[in-house]
PDB file of C-alpha atoms in Angstrom:
ATOM      1  CA  MET A  21      32.683  -5.632  16.187  1.00 39.00           C
ATOM      2  CA  THR A  22      31.866  -2.483  14.335  1.00 39.00           C
ATOM      3  CA  ALA A  23      32.794  -2.127  10.749  1.00 39.00           C
ATOM      4  CA  ALA A  24      34.365   1.075   9.880  1.00 39.00           C
ATOM      5  CA  PHE A  25      32.950   2.904   6.807  1.00 36.00           C
ATOM      6  CA  PRO A  26      35.650   3.410   4.116  1.00 39.00           C
ATOM      7  CA  GLN A  27      36.988   6.759   3.975  1.00 42.00           C
ATOM      8  CA  ARG A  28      36.463   8.460   0.854  1.00 41.00           C
ATOM      9  CA  HIS A  29      37.800  11.617  -0.664  1.00 40.00           C
ATOM     10  CA  THR A  30      35.614  15.001  -0.052  1.00 43.00           C
ATOM     11  CA  THR A  31      34.955  16.696  -3.446  1.00 38.00           C
ATOM     12  CA  GLN A  32      35.327  20.475  -3.525  1.00 36.00           C
ATOM     13  CA  ALA A  33      31.748  20.627  -3.973  1.00 34.00           C
ATOM     14  CA  GLU A  34      31.027  18.774  -0.739  1.00 38.00           C
ATOM     15  CA  ALA A  35      33.472  20.912   0.920  1.00 41.00           C
ATOM     16  CA  ALA A  36      32.274  23.971  -0.160  1.00 36.00           C
ATOM     17  CA  GLY A  37      28.608  22.747   0.657  1.00 39.00           C
ATOM     18  CA  GLU A  38      29.726  21.820   4.264  1.00 47.00           C
ATOM     19  CA  ALA A  39      31.672  25.157   4.729  1.00 42.00           C
ATOM     20  CA  GLY A  40      28.520  27.140   3.505  1.00 43.00           C
ATOM     21  CA  ALA A  41      26.234  25.149   5.639  1.00 44.00           C
ATOM     22  CA  GLN A  42      28.617  25.885   8.780  1.00 47.00           C
ATOM     23  CA  HIS A  43      29.039  29.532   7.834  1.00 42.00           C
ATOM     24  CA  GLY A  44      25.154  29.771   7.597  1.00 45.00           C
ATOM     25  CA  TYR A  45      24.722  27.731  10.863  1.00 43.00           C
ATOM     26  CA  HIS A  46      27.043  30.186  12.718  1.00 42.00           C
ATOM     27  CA  ALA A  47      25.476  33.175  10.950  1.00 43.00           C
ATOM     28  CA  ALA A  48      21.946  32.111  12.037  1.00 43.00           C
ATOM     29  CA  ARG A  49      22.851  31.639  15.494  1.00 43.00           C
ATOM     30  CA  SER A  50      21.851  35.178  16.191  1.00 45.00           C
ATOM     31  CA  ASP A  51      18.265  34.696  14.730  1.00 54.00           C
ATOM     32  CA  PRO A  52      16.161  32.562  17.078  1.00 49.00           C
ATOM     33  CA  GLN A  53      13.936  31.320  14.430  1.00 56.00           C
ATOM     34  CA  SER A  54      16.793  29.994  12.081  1.00 68.00           C
ATOM     35  CA  ALA A  55      18.861  28.696  15.210  1.00 72.00           C
ATOM     36  CA  GLY A  56      15.895  26.573  16.052  1.00 80.00           C
ATOM     37  CA  TRP A  57      15.465  25.186  12.660  1.00 84.00           C
ATOM     38  CA  LEU A  58      19.485  24.487  12.434  1.00 87.00           C
ATOM     39  CA  ASP A  59      19.259  22.931  15.984  1.00 91.00           C
ATOM     40  CA  ALA A  60      16.194  20.508  14.644  1.00 92.00           C
ATOM     41  CA  LEU A  61      18.606  19.578  11.747  1.00 93.00           C
ATOM     42  CA  THR A  62      21.495  19.075  14.050  1.00 92.00           C
ATOM     43  CA  TRP A  63      19.392  16.736  16.068  1.00 94.00           C
ATOM     44  CA  LEU A  64      18.167  14.866  12.998  1.00 94.00           C
ATOM     45  CA  GLN A  65      21.705  14.232  12.062  1.00 94.00           C
ATOM     46  CA  GLU A  66      22.609  12.733  15.289  1.00 94.00           C
ATOM     47  CA  THR A  67      19.850  10.356  15.508  1.00 95.00           C
ATOM     48  CA  TRP A  68      20.536   6.467  15.319  1.00 95.00           C
ATOM     49  CA  VAL A  69      19.202   6.345  11.894  1.00 95.00           C
ATOM     50  CA  ALA A  70      21.519   8.896  10.692  1.00 96.00           C
ATOM     51  CA  GLU A  71      24.384   7.374  12.373  1.00 96.00           C
ATOM     52  CA  PHE A  72      23.444   3.877  10.859  1.00 96.00           C
ATOM     53  CA  VAL A  73      23.231   5.530   7.288  1.00 95.00           C
ATOM     54  CA  ARG A  74      26.447   7.206   7.791  1.00 93.00           C
ATOM     55  CA  VAL A  75      28.655   4.495   9.053  1.00 93.00           C
ATOM     56  CA  THR A  76      27.425   1.202   7.928  1.00 93.00           C
ATOM     57  CA  PRO A  77      29.224   0.198   4.728  1.00 92.00           C
ATOM     58  CA  TRP A  78      27.280   0.275   1.611  1.00 95.00           C
ATOM     59  CA  VAL A  79      23.885   1.673   3.340  1.00 96.00           C
ATOM     60  CA  TYR A  80      24.207   5.268   1.812  1.00 94.00           C
ATOM     61  CA  SER A  81      25.281   3.931  -1.755  1.00 95.00           C
ATOM     62  CA  SER A  82      22.570   1.411  -1.459  1.00 96.00           C
ATOM     63  CA  LEU A  83      20.011   4.241  -0.550  1.00 96.00           C
ATOM     64  CA  GLU A  84      21.048   6.065  -3.605  1.00 95.00           C
ATOM     65  CA  ILE A  85      20.466   3.444  -5.950  1.00 96.00           C
ATOM     66  CA  VAL A  86      16.979   2.798  -4.454  1.00 97.00           C
ATOM     67  CA  HIS A  87      16.456   6.561  -4.640  1.00 96.00           C
ATOM     68  CA  LEU A  88      17.262   6.755  -8.227  1.00 95.00           C
ATOM     69  CA  MET A  89      15.169   3.855  -9.122  1.00 98.00           C
ATOM     70  CA  GLY A  90      12.194   5.260  -7.181  1.00 97.00           C
ATOM     71  CA  LEU A  91      12.622   8.439  -8.808  1.00 96.00           C
ATOM     72  CA  ALA A  92      12.618   6.579 -12.345  1.00 97.00           C
ATOM     73  CA  ILE A  93       9.518   4.715 -11.394  1.00 98.00           C
ATOM     74  CA  LEU A  94       7.914   7.775 -10.110  1.00 97.00           C
ATOM     75  CA  VAL A  95       8.850  10.230 -12.833  1.00 97.00           C
ATOM     76  CA  GLY A  96       8.676   8.160 -15.996  1.00 97.00           C
ATOM     77  CA  PRO A  97       4.835   7.293 -15.527  1.00 98.00           C
ATOM     78  CA  ALA A  98       3.992  10.702 -14.250  1.00 97.00           C
ATOM     79  CA  LEU A  99       5.651  12.199 -17.321  1.00 97.00           C
ATOM     80  CA  LEU A 100       3.583   9.992 -19.495  1.00 98.00           C
ATOM     81  CA  PHE A 101       0.285  10.907 -17.789  1.00 98.00           C
ATOM     82  CA  ASP A 102       1.251  14.538 -17.881  1.00 98.00           C
ATOM     83  CA  LEU A 103       1.752  14.198 -21.630  1.00 97.00           C
ATOM     84  CA  ARG A 104      -1.572  12.406 -21.872  1.00 97.00           C
ATOM     85  CA  LEU A 105      -3.151  15.503 -20.156  1.00 97.00           C
ATOM     86  CA  LEU A 106      -1.537  17.835 -22.660  1.00 97.00           C
ATOM     87  CA  GLY A 107      -3.325  16.007 -25.545  1.00 95.00           C
ATOM     88  CA  ALA A 108      -0.473  13.464 -26.572  1.00 96.00           C
ATOM     89  CA  GLY A 109      -1.763   9.806 -27.147  1.00 95.00           C
ATOM     90  CA  ALA A 110      -5.547  10.776 -27.293  1.00 94.00           C
ATOM     91  CA  ASP A 111      -5.845   8.264 -30.042  1.00 94.00           C
ATOM     92  CA  VAL A 112      -4.331   5.455 -28.167  1.00 96.00           C
ATOM     93  CA  ILE A 113      -5.681   5.714 -24.499  1.00 96.00           C
ATOM     94  CA  SER A 114      -8.117   7.593 -22.381  1.00 97.00           C
ATOM     95  CA  VAL A 115      -7.092   9.769 -19.576  1.00 97.00           C
ATOM     96  CA  SER A 116      -8.802   7.619 -17.088  1.00 97.00           C
ATOM     97  CA  ALA A 117      -7.118   4.498 -18.470  1.00 97.00           C
ATOM     98  CA  ALA A 118      -3.823   6.009 -18.473  1.00 97.00           C
ATOM     99  CA  ALA A 119      -4.289   7.210 -14.787  1.00 97.00           C
ATOM    100  CA  ARG A 120      -5.353   3.471 -13.947  1.00 97.00           C
ATOM    101  CA  ARG A 121      -2.290   2.271 -15.477  1.00 98.00           C
ATOM    102  CA  LEU A 122       0.269   4.701 -14.852  1.00 98.00           C
ATOM    103  CA  LEU A 123      -0.322   6.491 -11.579  1.00 97.00           C
ATOM    104  CA  PRO A 124      -0.285   3.416  -9.355  1.00 98.00           C
ATOM    105  CA  VAL A 125       3.345   2.668 -10.522  1.00 98.00           C
ATOM    106  CA  ALA A 126       4.221   6.624 -10.185  1.00 98.00           C
ATOM    107  CA  ARG A 127       2.982   6.227  -6.443  1.00 97.00           C
ATOM    108  CA  ALA A 128       5.115   2.826  -5.659  1.00 98.00           C
ATOM    109  CA  GLY A 129       8.043   5.152  -6.993  1.00 98.00           C
ATOM    110  CA  LEU A 130       7.232   8.059  -4.839  1.00 97.00           C
ATOM    111  CA  ALA A 131       7.161   5.617  -1.884  1.00 98.00           C
ATOM    112  CA  LEU A 132      10.715   4.545  -2.808  1.00 98.00           C
ATOM    113  CA  ALA A 133      12.020   7.756  -3.319  1.00 97.00           C
ATOM    114  CA  ALA A 134      10.532   9.576  -0.299  1.00 97.00           C
ATOM    115  CA  LEU A 135      11.707   6.763   2.060  1.00 97.00           C
ATOM    116  CA  SER A 136      15.180   6.420   0.685  1.00 97.00           C
ATOM    117  CA  GLY A 137      15.608  10.238   0.331  1.00 95.00           C
ATOM    118  CA  ALA A 138      14.329  10.996   3.932  1.00 95.00           C
ATOM    119  CA  ALA A 139      17.045   8.216   5.092  1.00 96.00           C
ATOM    120  CA  MET A 140      19.699   9.943   3.028  1.00 95.00           C
ATOM    121  CA  PHE A 141      18.719  13.444   4.490  1.00 94.00           C
ATOM    122  CA  THR A 142      19.149  12.430   8.095  1.00 95.00           C
ATOM    123  CA  ALA A 143      22.873  11.335   7.435  1.00 94.00           C
ATOM    124  CA  GLY A 144      23.784  15.023   6.430  1.00 92.00           C
ATOM    125  CA  ALA A 145      20.799  17.239   7.199  1.00 93.00           C
ATOM    126  CA  ARG A 146      22.627  20.359   7.854  1.00 92.00           C
ATOM    127  CA  GLU A 147      24.958  20.196   5.106  1.00 91.00           C
ATOM    128  CA  ILE A 148      22.232  19.271   2.782  1.00 92.00           C
ATOM    129  CA  ALA A 149      19.797  21.872   3.881  1.00 91.00           C
ATOM    130  CA  GLY A 150      22.824  24.283   3.609  1.00 89.00           C
ATOM    131  CA  THR A 151      23.148  23.774  -0.357  1.00 89.00           C
ATOM    132  CA  GLY A 152      21.594  26.204  -2.733  1.00 87.00           C
ATOM    133  CA  ALA A 153      19.482  23.500  -4.562  1.00 94.00           C
ATOM    134  CA  ALA A 154      17.804  21.967  -1.640  1.00 93.00           C
ATOM    135  CA  PRO A 155      15.304  24.713  -0.730  1.00 92.00           C
ATOM    136  CA  ALA A 156      14.266  24.797  -4.466  1.00 95.00           C
ATOM    137  CA  LYS A 157      13.826  20.983  -4.394  1.00 95.00           C
ATOM    138  CA  VAL A 158      11.562  21.085  -1.198  1.00 94.00           C
ATOM    139  CA  GLY A 159       9.485  23.950  -2.972  1.00 97.00           C
ATOM    140  CA  LEU A 160       9.145  22.075  -6.336  1.00 98.00           C
ATOM    141  CA  LEU A 161       8.032  18.799  -4.367  1.00 97.00           C
ATOM    142  CA  ALA A 162       5.370  21.027  -2.463  1.00 98.00           C
ATOM    143  CA  VAL A 163       4.096  22.469  -5.960  1.00 98.00           C
ATOM    144  CA  ALA A 164       4.176  18.964  -7.384  1.00 98.00           C
ATOM    145  CA  GLY A 165       2.062  17.710  -4.338  1.00 97.00           C
ATOM    146  CA  LEU A 166      -0.284  20.533  -4.410  1.00 98.00           C
ATOM    147  CA  ASN A 167      -0.992  20.228  -8.295  1.00 98.00           C
ATOM    148  CA  VAL A 168      -1.762  16.435  -7.753  1.00 97.00           C
ATOM    149  CA  ALA A 169      -4.115  17.405  -5.056  1.00 97.00           C
ATOM    150  CA  LEU A 170      -5.887  20.212  -7.030  1.00 98.00           C
ATOM    151  CA  PHE A 171      -6.109  17.940 -10.038  1.00 98.00           C
ATOM    152  CA  HIS A 172      -7.450  15.004  -8.495  1.00 97.00           C
ATOM    153  CA  LEU A 173     -10.039  17.317  -6.239  1.00 97.00           C
ATOM    154  CA  GLY A 174     -10.880  19.496  -9.131  1.00 97.00           C
ATOM    155  CA  VAL A 175     -11.122  18.810 -12.686  1.00 97.00           C
ATOM    156  CA  TYR A 176     -10.253  14.988 -12.651  1.00 97.00           C
ATOM    157  CA  ARG A 177     -13.624  14.434 -10.701  1.00 96.00           C
ATOM    158  CA  ARG A 178     -15.306  15.089 -14.220  1.00 96.00           C
ATOM    159  CA  VAL A 179     -13.328  13.140 -16.134  1.00 96.00           C
ATOM    160  CA  GLU A 180     -15.798  11.213 -17.886  1.00 96.00           C
ATOM    161  CA  ALA A 181     -16.930  14.315 -19.647  1.00 96.00           C
ATOM    162  CA  TRP A 182     -13.685  14.920 -21.306  1.00 96.00           C
ATOM    163  CA  ASP A 183     -11.928  11.481 -21.113  1.00 95.00           C
ATOM    164  CA  ASP A 184     -11.296  10.724 -24.768  1.00 93.00           C
ATOM    165  CA  ASP A 185     -11.142  14.360 -25.743  1.00 92.00           C
ATOM    166  CA  ARG A 186      -8.208  15.042 -28.112  1.00 91.00           C
ATOM    167  CA  ARG A 187      -7.705  18.389 -26.185  1.00 94.00           C
ATOM    168  CA  PRO A 188      -8.328  18.257 -22.480  1.00 96.00           C
ATOM    169  CA  PRO A 189      -9.915  21.092 -20.712  1.00 97.00           C
ATOM    170  CA  PRO A 190      -7.490  23.891 -19.762  1.00 97.00           C
ATOM    171  CA  ALA A 191      -7.459  22.951 -16.018  1.00 97.00           C
ATOM    172  CA  ALA A 192      -6.114  19.447 -16.912  1.00 97.00           C
ATOM    173  CA  ARG A 193      -3.706  20.684 -19.296  1.00 98.00           C
ATOM    174  CA  ALA A 194      -2.338  23.216 -16.806  1.00 98.00           C
ATOM    175  CA  ALA A 195      -1.991  20.607 -14.323  1.00 98.00           C
ATOM    176  CA  GLY A 196       0.113  18.508 -16.829  1.00 98.00           C
ATOM    177  CA  ALA A 197       2.270  21.272 -17.783  1.00 98.00           C
ATOM    178  CA  VAL A 198       2.899  22.173 -13.976  1.00 98.00           C
ATOM    179  CA  SER A 199       3.579  18.548 -13.217  1.00 98.00           C
ATOM    180  CA  LEU A 200       6.007  18.402 -16.187  1.00 97.00           C
ATOM    181  CA  VAL A 201       8.058  21.359 -14.922  1.00 98.00           C
ATOM    182  CA  ALA A 202       8.013  20.350 -11.135  1.00 98.00           C
ATOM    183  CA  TRP A 203       9.060  16.822 -11.751  1.00 97.00           C
ATOM    184  CA  THR A 204      11.965  17.881 -13.996  1.00 97.00           C
ATOM    185  CA  GLY A 205      12.933  20.627 -11.372  1.00 97.00           C
ATOM    186  CA  VAL A 206      12.667  18.115  -8.413  1.00 96.00           C
ATOM    187  CA  VAL A 207      15.250  15.789 -10.529  1.00 95.00           C
ATOM    188  CA  ALA A 208      17.603  18.623 -11.502  1.00 96.00           C
ATOM    189  CA  CYS A 209      17.721  20.030  -8.205  1.00 96.00           C
ATOM    190  CA  GLY A 210      18.309  16.718  -6.588  1.00 93.00           C
ATOM    191  CA  ARG A 211      21.461  16.033  -8.902  1.00 92.00           C
ATOM    192  CA  LEU A 212      22.558  19.794  -7.905  1.00 94.00           C
ATOM    193  CA  ILE A 213      22.492  19.204  -4.338  1.00 90.00           C
ATOM    194  CA  ALA A 214      25.722  17.113  -4.591  1.00 79.00           C
ATOM    195  CA  TYR A 215      27.177  20.337  -6.319  1.00 82.00           C
ATOM    196  CA  THR A 216      26.054  23.234  -4.692  1.00 75.00           C
TER     197      THR A 216
END
């Protein structure tokens, strides 16, 4: 016996996003590259995972809760670490000690947010991709990921030379500033997806 997902009213923002996505979908059909991308989104939206998320009671709302918790667990420690890179708390904790305590927590949050976000995306891939904020969120996620990689492969390899400095080197401060902006933007774009 299949339980029906309770019907809910569509908000104006959702209707506008869906209409925009459909308009973009039909308009892009003449462009083979865009049509291929939109076909891939349609395929993703029709998978069993997407169907399960859409029709099983409480799954989507539970995923939203997990996603928000993952974001909190990711962004809170990440922002604290970024502030340390910018020089805050230099009298309290070294950069390497902050990294040991904060970054494993942030990674766990990233795993929760990524898995739940991917599952939610499958449920409405075309509509979500058609929102104005979705490309910005993906771009900011890419910037954040690249920033982390450059930081850990670059200036952080020599952390023992500046670990306790009140003012970390410019590359470390730049990484902290980019991370602060990128993760703040990711959170903002995530909220805007529902309204654009």
